[in-house]
mmCIF file with all atom_site columns, C-alpha atoms in Angstrom:
data_model
loop_
_atom_site.group_PDB
_atom_site.id
_atom_site.type_symbol
_atom_site.label_atom_id
_atom_site.label_alt_id
_atom_site.label_comp_id
_atom_site.label_asym_id
_atom_site.label_entity_id
_atom_site.label_seq_id
_atom_site.pdbx_PDB_ins_code
_atom_site.Cartn_x
_atom_site.Cartn_y
_atom_site.Cartn_z
_atom_site.occupancy
_atom_site.B_iso_or_equiv
_atom_site.pdbx_formal_charge
_atom_site.auth_seq_id
_atom_site.auth_comp_id
_atom_site.auth_asym_id
_atom_site.auth_atom_id
_atom_site.pdbx_PDB_model_num
ATOM 1   C CA . MET A 1 1   ? -21.827 -27.426 -10.142 1.00 46.00 ? 186 MET A CA 1
ATOM 2   C CA . ALA A 1 2   ? -20.377 -30.833 -10.049 1.00 47.00 ? 187 ALA A CA 1
ATOM 3   C CA . GLU A 1 3   ? -23.003 -33.580 -10.342 1.00 49.00 ? 188 GLU A CA 1
ATOM 4   C CA . ASN A 1 4   ? -20.893 -36.365 -10.369 1.00 48.00 ? 189 ASN A CA 1
ATOM 5   C CA . ALA A 1 5   ? -17.714 -37.429 -8.824  1.00 46.00 ? 190 ALA A CA 1
ATOM 6   C CA . ALA A 1 6   ? -15.878 -37.597 -12.221 1.00 49.00 ? 191 ALA A CA 1
ATOM 7   C CA . ASP A 1 7   ? -16.562 -33.892 -12.435 1.00 61.00 ? 192 ASP A CA 1
ATOM 8   C CA . LEU A 1 8   ? -14.739 -33.093 -9.081  1.00 69.00 ? 193 LEU A CA 1
ATOM 9   C CA . ASP A 1 9   ? -10.981 -32.314 -9.564  1.00 78.00 ? 194 ASP A CA 1
ATOM 10  C CA . THR A 1 10  ? -8.654  -35.052 -8.531  1.00 76.00 ? 195 THR A CA 1
ATOM 11  C CA . SER A 1 11  ? -5.414  -36.631 -8.154  1.00 78.00 ? 196 SER A CA 1
ATOM 12  C CA . PRO A 1 12  ? -4.314  -39.354 -9.693  1.00 82.00 ? 197 PRO A CA 1
ATOM 13  C CA . ALA A 1 13  ? -5.034  -41.157 -6.630  1.00 82.00 ? 198 ALA A CA 1
ATOM 14  C CA . GLY A 1 14  ? -8.596  -40.214 -6.614  1.00 82.00 ? 199 GLY A CA 1
ATOM 15  C CA . ARG A 1 15  ? -8.367  -37.548 -3.993  1.00 87.00 ? 200 ARG A CA 1
ATOM 16  C CA . PRO A 1 16  ? -9.421  -33.979 -4.229  1.00 86.00 ? 201 PRO A CA 1
ATOM 17  C CA . THR A 1 17  ? -6.814  -31.727 -5.457  1.00 85.00 ? 202 THR A CA 1
ATOM 18  C CA . ARG A 1 18  ? -7.989  -28.660 -3.468  1.00 88.00 ? 203 ARG A CA 1
ATOM 19  C CA . PRO A 1 19  ? -9.299  -28.305 0.434   1.00 90.00 ? 204 PRO A CA 1
ATOM 20  C CA . ASP A 1 20  ? -13.273 -28.323 0.834   1.00 91.00 ? 205 ASP A CA 1
ATOM 21  C CA . LEU A 1 21  ? -14.780 -24.460 0.329   1.00 89.00 ? 206 LEU A CA 1
ATOM 22  C CA . ALA A 1 22  ? -15.373 -24.555 3.950   1.00 91.00 ? 207 ALA A CA 1
ATOM 23  C CA . ALA A 1 23  ? -11.777 -25.398 5.520   1.00 93.00 ? 208 ALA A CA 1
ATOM 24  C CA . MET A 1 24  ? -10.900 -22.234 3.233   1.00 91.00 ? 209 MET A CA 1
ATOM 25  C CA . LEU A 1 25  ? -13.781 -19.664 3.763   1.00 91.00 ? 210 LEU A CA 1
ATOM 26  C CA . VAL A 1 26  ? -13.905 -20.315 7.435   1.00 94.00 ? 211 VAL A CA 1
ATOM 27  C CA . PRO A 1 27  ? -10.319 -19.274 8.659   1.00 95.00 ? 212 PRO A CA 1
ATOM 28  C CA . LEU A 1 28  ? -10.568 -16.512 5.717   1.00 92.00 ? 213 LEU A CA 1
ATOM 29  C CA . GLY A 1 29  ? -13.905 -15.464 7.515   1.00 92.00 ? 214 GLY A CA 1
ATOM 30  C CA . ARG A 1 30  ? -12.192 -15.283 10.755  1.00 95.00 ? 215 ARG A CA 1
ATOM 31  C CA . ALA A 1 31  ? -9.106  -13.276 9.529   1.00 92.00 ? 216 ALA A CA 1
ATOM 32  C CA . LEU A 1 32  ? -11.318 -10.781 8.060   1.00 93.00 ? 217 LEU A CA 1
ATOM 33  C CA . THR A 1 33  ? -13.720 -10.491 11.069  1.00 94.00 ? 218 THR A CA 1
ATOM 34  C CA . ALA A 1 34  ? -10.561 -10.076 13.152  1.00 94.00 ? 219 ALA A CA 1
ATOM 35  C CA . LEU A 1 35  ? -9.358  -7.130  10.337  1.00 93.00 ? 220 LEU A CA 1
ATOM 36  C CA . GLU A 1 36  ? -12.645 -5.635  10.633  1.00 95.00 ? 221 GLU A CA 1
ATOM 37  C CA . GLN A 1 37  ? -12.674 -5.593  14.897  1.00 96.00 ? 222 GLN A CA 1
ATOM 38  C CA . PRO A 1 38  ? -10.411 -2.520  15.302  1.00 97.00 ? 223 PRO A CA 1
ATOM 39  C CA . VAL A 1 39  ? -12.617 -0.737  12.383  1.00 97.00 ? 224 VAL A CA 1
ATOM 40  C CA . LEU A 1 40  ? -16.127 -0.946  14.367  1.00 97.00 ? 225 LEU A CA 1
ATOM 41  C CA . ASP A 1 41  ? -14.312 -0.402  17.527  1.00 97.00 ? 226 ASP A CA 1
ATOM 42  C CA . ALA A 1 42  ? -13.301 2.516   16.512  1.00 97.00 ? 227 ALA A CA 1
ATOM 43  C CA . HIS A 1 43  ? -16.887 3.105   15.455  1.00 97.00 ? 228 HIS A CA 1
ATOM 44  C CA . GLY A 1 44  ? -18.424 1.830   18.625  1.00 96.00 ? 229 GLY A CA 1
ATOM 45  C CA . LEU A 1 45  ? -19.868 -0.577  16.531  1.00 97.00 ? 230 LEU A CA 1
ATOM 46  C CA . ALA A 1 46  ? -20.625 -4.678  17.754  1.00 95.00 ? 231 ALA A CA 1
ATOM 47  C CA . MET A 1 47  ? -20.242 -6.818  14.481  1.00 94.00 ? 232 MET A CA 1
ATOM 48  C CA . TRP A 1 48  ? -24.103 -7.937  15.360  1.00 94.00 ? 233 TRP A CA 1
ATOM 49  C CA . ALA A 1 49  ? -25.070 -3.968  15.104  1.00 96.00 ? 234 ALA A CA 1
ATOM 50  C CA . TYR A 1 50  ? -22.959 -3.162  11.941  1.00 96.00 ? 235 TYR A CA 1
ATOM 51  C CA . SER A 1 51  ? -24.544 -6.328  10.287  1.00 93.00 ? 236 SER A CA 1
ATOM 52  C CA . VAL A 1 52  ? -28.214 -4.847  11.603  1.00 94.00 ? 237 VAL A CA 1
ATOM 53  C CA . LEU A 1 53  ? -26.962 -1.456  9.756   1.00 95.00 ? 238 LEU A CA 1
ATOM 54  C CA . LEU A 1 54  ? -25.608 -2.902  6.263   1.00 93.00 ? 239 LEU A CA 1
ATOM 55  C CA . HIS A 1 55  ? -29.066 -4.877  6.125   1.00 91.00 ? 240 HIS A CA 1
ATOM 56  C CA . LEU A 1 56  ? -31.321 -1.785  6.704   1.00 91.00 ? 241 LEU A CA 1
ATOM 57  C CA . ASP A 1 57  ? -31.928 1.058   4.205   1.00 82.00 ? 242 ASP A CA 1
ATOM 58  C CA . GLU A 1 58  ? -34.155 4.239   4.906   1.00 68.00 ? 243 GLU A CA 1
ATOM 59  C CA . THR A 1 59  ? -37.825 2.921   3.939   1.00 68.00 ? 244 THR A CA 1
ATOM 60  C CA . PRO A 1 60  ? -38.885 0.875   6.787   1.00 68.00 ? 245 PRO A CA 1
ATOM 61  C CA . ILE A 1 61  ? -39.921 -2.303  5.456   1.00 71.00 ? 246 ILE A CA 1
ATOM 62  C CA . ARG A 1 62  ? -38.206 -5.393  7.249   1.00 70.00 ? 247 ARG A CA 1
ATOM 63  C CA . THR A 1 63  ? -39.913 -6.995  10.716  1.00 81.00 ? 248 THR A CA 1
ATOM 64  C CA . GLN A 1 64  ? -37.221 -7.493  13.186  1.00 83.00 ? 249 GLN A CA 1
ATOM 65  C CA . ALA A 1 65  ? -37.925 -11.290 12.679  1.00 84.00 ? 250 ALA A CA 1
ATOM 66  C CA . ALA A 1 66  ? -36.977 -10.991 8.540   1.00 84.00 ? 251 ALA A CA 1
ATOM 67  C CA . LEU A 1 67  ? -33.999 -9.341  9.719   1.00 87.00 ? 252 LEU A CA 1
ATOM 68  C CA . ALA A 1 68  ? -33.259 -11.772 12.048  1.00 87.00 ? 253 ALA A CA 1
ATOM 69  C CA . GLU A 1 69  ? -33.376 -14.258 9.595   1.00 85.00 ? 254 GLU A CA 1
ATOM 70  C CA . THR A 1 70  ? -31.568 -12.473 6.917   1.00 83.00 ? 255 THR A CA 1
ATOM 71  C CA . ILE A 1 71  ? -28.492 -12.107 9.081   1.00 85.00 ? 256 ILE A CA 1
ATOM 72  C CA . ARG A 1 72  ? -28.622 -15.661 10.550  1.00 85.00 ? 257 ARG A CA 1
ATOM 73  C CA . ALA A 1 73  ? -29.325 -14.490 14.009  1.00 88.00 ? 258 ALA A CA 1
ATOM 74  C CA . ASP A 1 74  ? -31.995 -15.569 16.953  1.00 88.00 ? 259 ASP A CA 1
ATOM 75  C CA . LYS A 1 75  ? -34.760 -13.461 16.522  1.00 83.00 ? 260 LYS A CA 1
ATOM 76  C CA . THR A 1 76  ? -34.711 -12.897 20.377  1.00 86.00 ? 261 THR A CA 1
ATOM 77  C CA . ARG A 1 77  ? -30.703 -12.088 20.490  1.00 87.00 ? 262 ARG A CA 1
ATOM 78  C CA . ILE A 1 78  ? -30.875 -9.052  18.426  1.00 90.00 ? 263 ILE A CA 1
ATOM 79  C CA . ILE A 1 79  ? -33.863 -7.323  19.969  1.00 91.00 ? 264 ILE A CA 1
ATOM 80  C CA . PRO A 1 80  ? -30.426 -5.825  22.471  1.00 94.00 ? 265 PRO A CA 1
ATOM 81  C CA . VAL A 1 81  ? -28.951 -4.971  19.638  1.00 95.00 ? 266 VAL A CA 1
ATOM 82  C CA . LEU A 1 82  ? -32.165 -3.085  17.931  1.00 94.00 ? 267 LEU A CA 1
ATOM 83  C CA . ASP A 1 83  ? -32.285 -0.951  21.796  1.00 95.00 ? 268 ASP A CA 1
ATOM 84  C CA . ASP A 1 84  ? -28.962 0.147   21.637  1.00 97.00 ? 269 ASP A CA 1
ATOM 85  C CA . LEU A 1 85  ? -29.061 1.533   18.247  1.00 97.00 ? 270 LEU A CA 1
ATOM 86  C CA . ALA A 1 86  ? -32.279 2.829   18.746  1.00 96.00 ? 271 ALA A CA 1
ATOM 87  C CA . ALA A 1 87  ? -31.551 4.620   21.520  1.00 97.00 ? 272 ALA A CA 1
ATOM 88  C CA . ARG A 1 88  ? -28.406 6.034   20.055  1.00 97.00 ? 273 ARG A CA 1
ATOM 89  C CA . GLY A 1 89  ? -30.660 7.425   17.149  1.00 97.00 ? 274 GLY A CA 1
ATOM 90  C CA . LEU A 1 90  ? -29.302 4.768   14.711  1.00 97.00 ? 275 LEU A CA 1
ATOM 91  C CA . ILE A 1 91  ? -32.583 3.047   13.691  1.00 95.00 ? 276 ILE A CA 1
ATOM 92  C CA . ARG A 1 92  ? -36.156 3.211   13.700  1.00 92.00 ? 277 ARG A CA 1
ATOM 93  C CA . ARG A 1 93  ? -38.297 0.953   15.035  1.00 90.00 ? 278 ARG A CA 1
ATOM 94  C CA . GLN A 1 94  ? -42.105 2.010   14.008  1.00 88.00 ? 279 GLN A CA 1
ATOM 95  C CA . PRO A 1 95  ? -45.068 -0.536  14.857  1.00 89.00 ? 280 PRO A CA 1
ATOM 96  C CA . ASP A 1 96  ? -46.716 -1.859  11.248  1.00 86.00 ? 281 ASP A CA 1
ATOM 97  C CA . PRO A 1 97  ? -49.697 0.169   10.792  1.00 87.00 ? 282 PRO A CA 1
ATOM 98  C CA . GLY A 1 98  ? -51.318 -3.424  9.511   1.00 87.00 ? 283 GLY A CA 1
ATOM 99  C CA . ASP A 1 99  ? -50.413 -5.060  12.339  1.00 87.00 ? 284 ASP A CA 1
ATOM 100 C CA . ARG A 1 100 ? -49.612 -3.075  15.727  1.00 83.00 ? 285 ARG A CA 1
ATOM 101 C CA . ARG A 1 101 ? -47.332 -6.157  17.210  1.00 84.00 ? 286 ARG A CA 1
ATOM 102 C CA . VAL A 1 102 ? -44.554 -6.314  13.889  1.00 84.00 ? 287 VAL A CA 1
ATOM 103 C CA . ARG A 1 103 ? -41.772 -3.448  14.519  1.00 85.00 ? 288 ARG A CA 1
ATOM 104 C CA . LEU A 1 104 ? -40.640 -1.801  11.182  1.00 88.00 ? 289 LEU A CA 1
ATOM 105 C CA . LEU A 1 105 ? -37.083 -1.327  11.107  1.00 91.00 ? 290 LEU A CA 1
ATOM 106 C CA . SER A 1 106 ? -35.187 1.686   9.023   1.00 91.00 ? 291 SER A CA 1
ATOM 107 C CA . LEU A 1 107 ? -32.048 4.054   9.191   1.00 93.00 ? 292 LEU A CA 1
ATOM 108 C CA . THR A 1 108 ? -31.760 7.424   9.986   1.00 95.00 ? 293 THR A CA 1
ATOM 109 C CA . PRO A 1 109 ? -29.674 9.335   8.272   1.00 95.00 ? 294 PRO A CA 1
ATOM 110 C CA . GLU A 1 110 ? -27.014 9.165   11.281  1.00 97.00 ? 295 GLU A CA 1
ATOM 111 C CA . GLY A 1 111 ? -27.366 5.381   10.674  1.00 96.00 ? 296 GLY A CA 1
ATOM 112 C CA . ARG A 1 112 ? -26.723 5.947   6.988   1.00 96.00 ? 297 ARG A CA 1
ATOM 113 C CA . ARG A 1 113 ? -23.570 7.827   7.843   1.00 97.00 ? 298 ARG A CA 1
ATOM 114 C CA . LEU A 1 114 ? -22.141 5.588   10.335  1.00 98.00 ? 299 LEU A CA 1
ATOM 115 C CA . ARG A 1 115 ? -22.885 2.593   8.277   1.00 97.00 ? 300 ARG A CA 1
ATOM 116 C CA . ASP A 1 116 ? -21.371 4.254   5.440   1.00 97.00 ? 301 ASP A CA 1
ATOM 117 C CA . ALA A 1 117 ? -18.258 5.492   6.969   1.00 97.00 ? 302 ALA A CA 1
ATOM 118 C CA . VAL A 1 118 ? -17.496 1.662   8.502   1.00 97.00 ? 303 VAL A CA 1
ATOM 119 C CA . GLN A 1 119 ? -18.028 0.328   5.798   1.00 97.00 ? 304 GLN A CA 1
ATOM 120 C CA . SER A 1 120 ? -15.594 2.319   3.413   1.00 97.00 ? 305 SER A CA 1
ATOM 121 C CA . ASP A 1 121 ? -12.931 2.227   6.121   1.00 96.00 ? 306 ASP A CA 1
ATOM 122 C CA . ILE A 1 122 ? -13.824 -1.879  6.006   1.00 96.00 ? 307 ILE A CA 1
ATOM 123 C CA . GLN A 1 123 ? -13.244 -1.947  2.158   1.00 95.00 ? 308 GLN A CA 1
ATOM 124 C CA . ARG A 1 124 ? -10.171 0.078   2.897   1.00 95.00 ? 309 ARG A CA 1
ATOM 125 C CA . GLY A 1 125 ? -8.418  -2.507  4.306   1.00 92.00 ? 310 GLY A CA 1
ATOM 126 C CA . GLU A 1 126 ? -9.465  -5.258  2.399   1.00 93.00 ? 311 GLU A CA 1
ATOM 127 C CA . GLN A 1 127 ? -8.083  -3.773  -0.732  1.00 93.00 ? 312 GLN A CA 1
ATOM 128 C CA . ARG A 1 128 ? -4.875  -4.336  0.758   1.00 91.00 ? 313 ARG A CA 1
ATOM 129 C CA . LEU A 1 129 ? -5.847  -8.088  1.205   1.00 91.00 ? 314 LEU A CA 1
ATOM 130 C CA . LEU A 1 130 ? -7.428  -8.132  -2.472  1.00 94.00 ? 315 LEU A CA 1
ATOM 131 C CA . ALA A 1 131 ? -3.994  -6.266  -4.130  1.00 95.00 ? 316 ALA A CA 1
ATOM 132 C CA . ARG A 1 132 ? -2.878  -9.822  -3.753  1.00 94.00 ? 317 ARG A CA 1
ATOM 133 C CA . LEU A 1 133 ? -4.271  -11.082 -6.123  1.00 94.00 ? 318 LEU A CA 1
ATOM 134 C CA . PRO A 1 134 ? -3.471  -9.829  -10.098 1.00 95.00 ? 319 PRO A CA 1
ATOM 135 C CA . ALA A 1 135 ? -6.171  -7.600  -11.547 1.00 93.00 ? 320 ALA A CA 1
ATOM 136 C CA . ALA A 1 136 ? -8.181  -10.310 -12.797 1.00 92.00 ? 321 ALA A CA 1
ATOM 137 C CA . ASP A 1 137 ? -8.366  -13.515 -10.650 1.00 95.00 ? 322 ASP A CA 1
ATOM 138 C CA . ARG A 1 138 ? -9.596  -10.629 -7.827  1.00 94.00 ? 323 ARG A CA 1
ATOM 139 C CA . ASP A 1 139 ? -12.285 -9.723  -10.291 1.00 94.00 ? 324 ASP A CA 1
ATOM 140 C CA . GLY A 1 140 ? -12.753 -13.245 -10.838 1.00 94.00 ? 325 GLY A CA 1
ATOM 141 C CA . PHE A 1 141 ? -12.805 -13.688 -7.029  1.00 93.00 ? 326 PHE A CA 1
ATOM 142 C CA . LEU A 1 142 ? -14.814 -10.438 -6.561  1.00 94.00 ? 327 LEU A CA 1
ATOM 143 C CA . ARG A 1 143 ? -17.817 -12.045 -9.136  1.00 95.00 ? 328 ARG A CA 1
ATOM 144 C CA . GLY A 1 144 ? -17.846 -15.300 -7.541  1.00 93.00 ? 329 GLY A CA 1
ATOM 145 C CA . LEU A 1 145 ? -18.063 -14.704 -3.873  1.00 91.00 ? 330 LEU A CA 1
ATOM 146 C CA . GLN A 1 146 ? -21.352 -12.360 -4.843  1.00 93.00 ? 331 GLN A CA 1
ATOM 147 C CA . ALA A 1 147 ? -22.822 -14.871 -7.118  1.00 93.00 ? 332 ALA A CA 1
ATOM 148 C CA . LEU A 1 148 ? -21.997 -17.350 -4.138  1.00 89.00 ? 333 LEU A CA 1
ATOM 149 C CA . HIS A 1 149 ? -23.944 -14.929 -1.499  1.00 84.00 ? 334 HIS A CA 1
ATOM 150 C CA . ALA A 1 150 ? -26.830 -14.311 -4.109  1.00 87.00 ? 335 ALA A CA 1
ATOM 151 C CA . ALA A 1 151 ? -27.534 -18.052 -3.969  1.00 89.00 ? 336 ALA A CA 1
ATOM 152 C CA . LEU A 1 152 ? -27.293 -18.414 -0.108  1.00 81.00 ? 337 LEU A CA 1
ATOM 153 C CA . PRO A 1 153 ? -30.963 -18.582 0.390   1.00 79.00 ? 338 PRO A CA 1
ATOM 154 C CA . GLU A 1 154 ? -30.977 -21.584 -1.882  1.00 80.00 ? 339 GLU A CA 1
ATOM 155 C CA . LEU A 1 155 ? -28.048 -23.036 0.018   1.00 74.00 ? 340 LEU A CA 1
ATOM 156 C CA . SER A 1 156 ? -29.816 -23.750 3.604   1.00 65.00 ? 341 SER A CA 1
ATOM 157 C CA . PRO A 1 157 ? -29.950 -26.889 5.225   1.00 59.00 ? 342 PRO A CA 1
ATOM 158 C CA . ARG A 1 158 ? -33.844 -27.244 4.817   1.00 53.00 ? 343 ARG A CA 1
ATOM 159 C CA . ARG A 1 159 ? -33.562 -27.170 0.675   1.00 48.00 ? 344 ARG A CA 1
ATOM 160 C CA . ALA A 1 160 ? -30.453 -29.127 0.479   1.00 46.00 ? 345 ALA A CA 1
ATOM 161 C CA . ALA A 1 161 ? -32.307 -32.303 2.485   1.00 51.00 ? 346 ALA A CA 1
ATOM 162 C CA . ASP A 1 162 ? -35.361 -31.478 0.193   1.00 51.00 ? 347 ASP A CA 1
ATOM 163 C CA . GLY A 1 163 ? -33.468 -31.462 -3.090  1.00 52.00 ? 348 GLY A CA 1
ATOM 164 C CA . ARG A 1 164 ? -33.778 -28.296 -4.290  1.00 47.00 ? 349 ARG A CA 1
#
């Protein structure tokens, strides 16, 4: 991580030699989302529903509020998504024995099967894109992306403002 301007890669004129990360990642993210949409449509899932399925497992440990925070969705916005997934038998919503106002969420076996099928189809499509990179670059890109993804909780605007 660059600690000062001297650590940045700059041109002789002092300008950065690469675009900002968001300038590169946002268009790529949009393109990837567009490539995923036909797969989601074929499986009858919306993007938010797929995101929910990706972040649940069979053990009921997540509350609706915690899930919303994890997927960066408004907790009231995901209620209809959860209602639909539960009605389709893809997730279970059970009252928390310790606090009956709280709902614990878990995947059903059918939800796990659908999540895994969709993820496999999406990743097959991603392989075609990743194949454009030499193997060493591809492995490094994926490792770096996974490391940055793991750091997301540390990158919240509140923590950045606090200097953490």
